[in-house]
Coordinates of C-alpha atoms in Angstrom, one line a residue:
X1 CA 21.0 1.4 -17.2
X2 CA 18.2 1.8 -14.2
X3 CA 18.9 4.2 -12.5
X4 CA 16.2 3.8 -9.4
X5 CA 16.6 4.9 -6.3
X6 CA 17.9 1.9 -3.8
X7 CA 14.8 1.1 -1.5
X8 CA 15.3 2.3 1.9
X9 CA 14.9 -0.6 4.5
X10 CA 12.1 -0.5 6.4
X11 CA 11.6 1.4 9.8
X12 CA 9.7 0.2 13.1
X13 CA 6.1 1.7 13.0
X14 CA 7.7 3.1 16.4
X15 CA 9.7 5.3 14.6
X16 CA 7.9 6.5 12.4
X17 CA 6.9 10.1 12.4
X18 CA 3.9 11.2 13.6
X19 CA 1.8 12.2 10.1
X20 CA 3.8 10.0 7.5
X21 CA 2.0 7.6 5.6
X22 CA 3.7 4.3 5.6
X23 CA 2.7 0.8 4.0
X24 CA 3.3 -2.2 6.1
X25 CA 6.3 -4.0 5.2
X26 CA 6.5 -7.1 7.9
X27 CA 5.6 -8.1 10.8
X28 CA 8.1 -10.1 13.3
X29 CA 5.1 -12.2 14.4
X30 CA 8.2 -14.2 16.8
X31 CA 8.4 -11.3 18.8
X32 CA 4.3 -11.0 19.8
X33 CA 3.0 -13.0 22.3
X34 CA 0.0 -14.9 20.8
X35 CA -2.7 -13.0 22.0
X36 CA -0.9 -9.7 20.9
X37 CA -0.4 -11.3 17.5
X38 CA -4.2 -12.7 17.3
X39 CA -5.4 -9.0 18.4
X40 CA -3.3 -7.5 15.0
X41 CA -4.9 -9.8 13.1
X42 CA -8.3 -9.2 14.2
X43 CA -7.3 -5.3 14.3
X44 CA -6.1 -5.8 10.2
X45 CA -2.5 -5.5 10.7
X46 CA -0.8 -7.6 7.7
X47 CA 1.6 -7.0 5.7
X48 CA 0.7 -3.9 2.3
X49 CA -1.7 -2.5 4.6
X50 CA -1.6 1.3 5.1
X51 CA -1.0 3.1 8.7
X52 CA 0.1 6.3 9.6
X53 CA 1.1 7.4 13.6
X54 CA -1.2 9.8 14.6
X55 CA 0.6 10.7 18.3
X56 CA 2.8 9.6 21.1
X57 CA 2.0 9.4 24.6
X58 CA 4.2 12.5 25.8
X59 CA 6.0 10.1 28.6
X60 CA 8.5 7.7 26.4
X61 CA 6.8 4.6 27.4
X62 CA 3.7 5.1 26.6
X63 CA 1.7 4.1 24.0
X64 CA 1.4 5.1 20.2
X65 CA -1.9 6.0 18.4
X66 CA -2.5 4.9 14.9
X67 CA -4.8 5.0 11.9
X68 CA -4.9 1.8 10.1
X69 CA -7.9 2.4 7.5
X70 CA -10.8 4.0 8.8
X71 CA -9.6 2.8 12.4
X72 CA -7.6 4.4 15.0
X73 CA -6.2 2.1 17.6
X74 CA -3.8 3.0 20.4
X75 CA -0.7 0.2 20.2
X76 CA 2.7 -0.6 23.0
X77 CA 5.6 0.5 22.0
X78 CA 6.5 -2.5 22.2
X79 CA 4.2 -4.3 19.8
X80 CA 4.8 -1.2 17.6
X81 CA 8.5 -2.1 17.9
X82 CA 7.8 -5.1 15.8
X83 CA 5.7 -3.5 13.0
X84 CA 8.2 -2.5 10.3
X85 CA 6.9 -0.1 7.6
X86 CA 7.6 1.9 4.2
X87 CA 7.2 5.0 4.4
X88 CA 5.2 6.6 1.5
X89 CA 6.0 9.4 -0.5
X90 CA 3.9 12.2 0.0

């Protein structure tokens, strides 16, 4: 009998907390314009990659910094909307 833990369904990298680690589970590519998309891409943003939120712009809109390998970019909310991750267990 396995008795594993069910897998929690992914989050949007927006809602993430700031300081998890989190493994990139899909990206709704449908919901990026094509230069957004193209600028993930380029940036390294694929699904298995690892990112972690590093802060929030204090006004709700803004935008969200984040560490994708060695790289910190600053993404939308928006865009960030349609990033889903896993987090990982620390």
């Amino acid at each position: 009998m396995n008795r594993s833990s069910p897998m929690k369904p992914p989050l949007s990298l927006e809602s993430l907390p700031q300081r998890q680690c989190a493994t990139v589970a899909t990206i709704d590519w449908s919901h990026l314009s094509t230069p957004e998309a193209r600028r993930l891409r380029e940036l390294g943003f694929d699904e298995g990659v690892g990112v972690e939120v590093l802060h929030r712009a204090s006004l709700g809109k803004g935008p969200i910094a984040c560490r994708i390998g060695r790289m910190t970019v600053a993404l939308r909310r928006a865009v960030a909307g349609a990033i889903f991750v896993s987090p990982v267990a620390q």
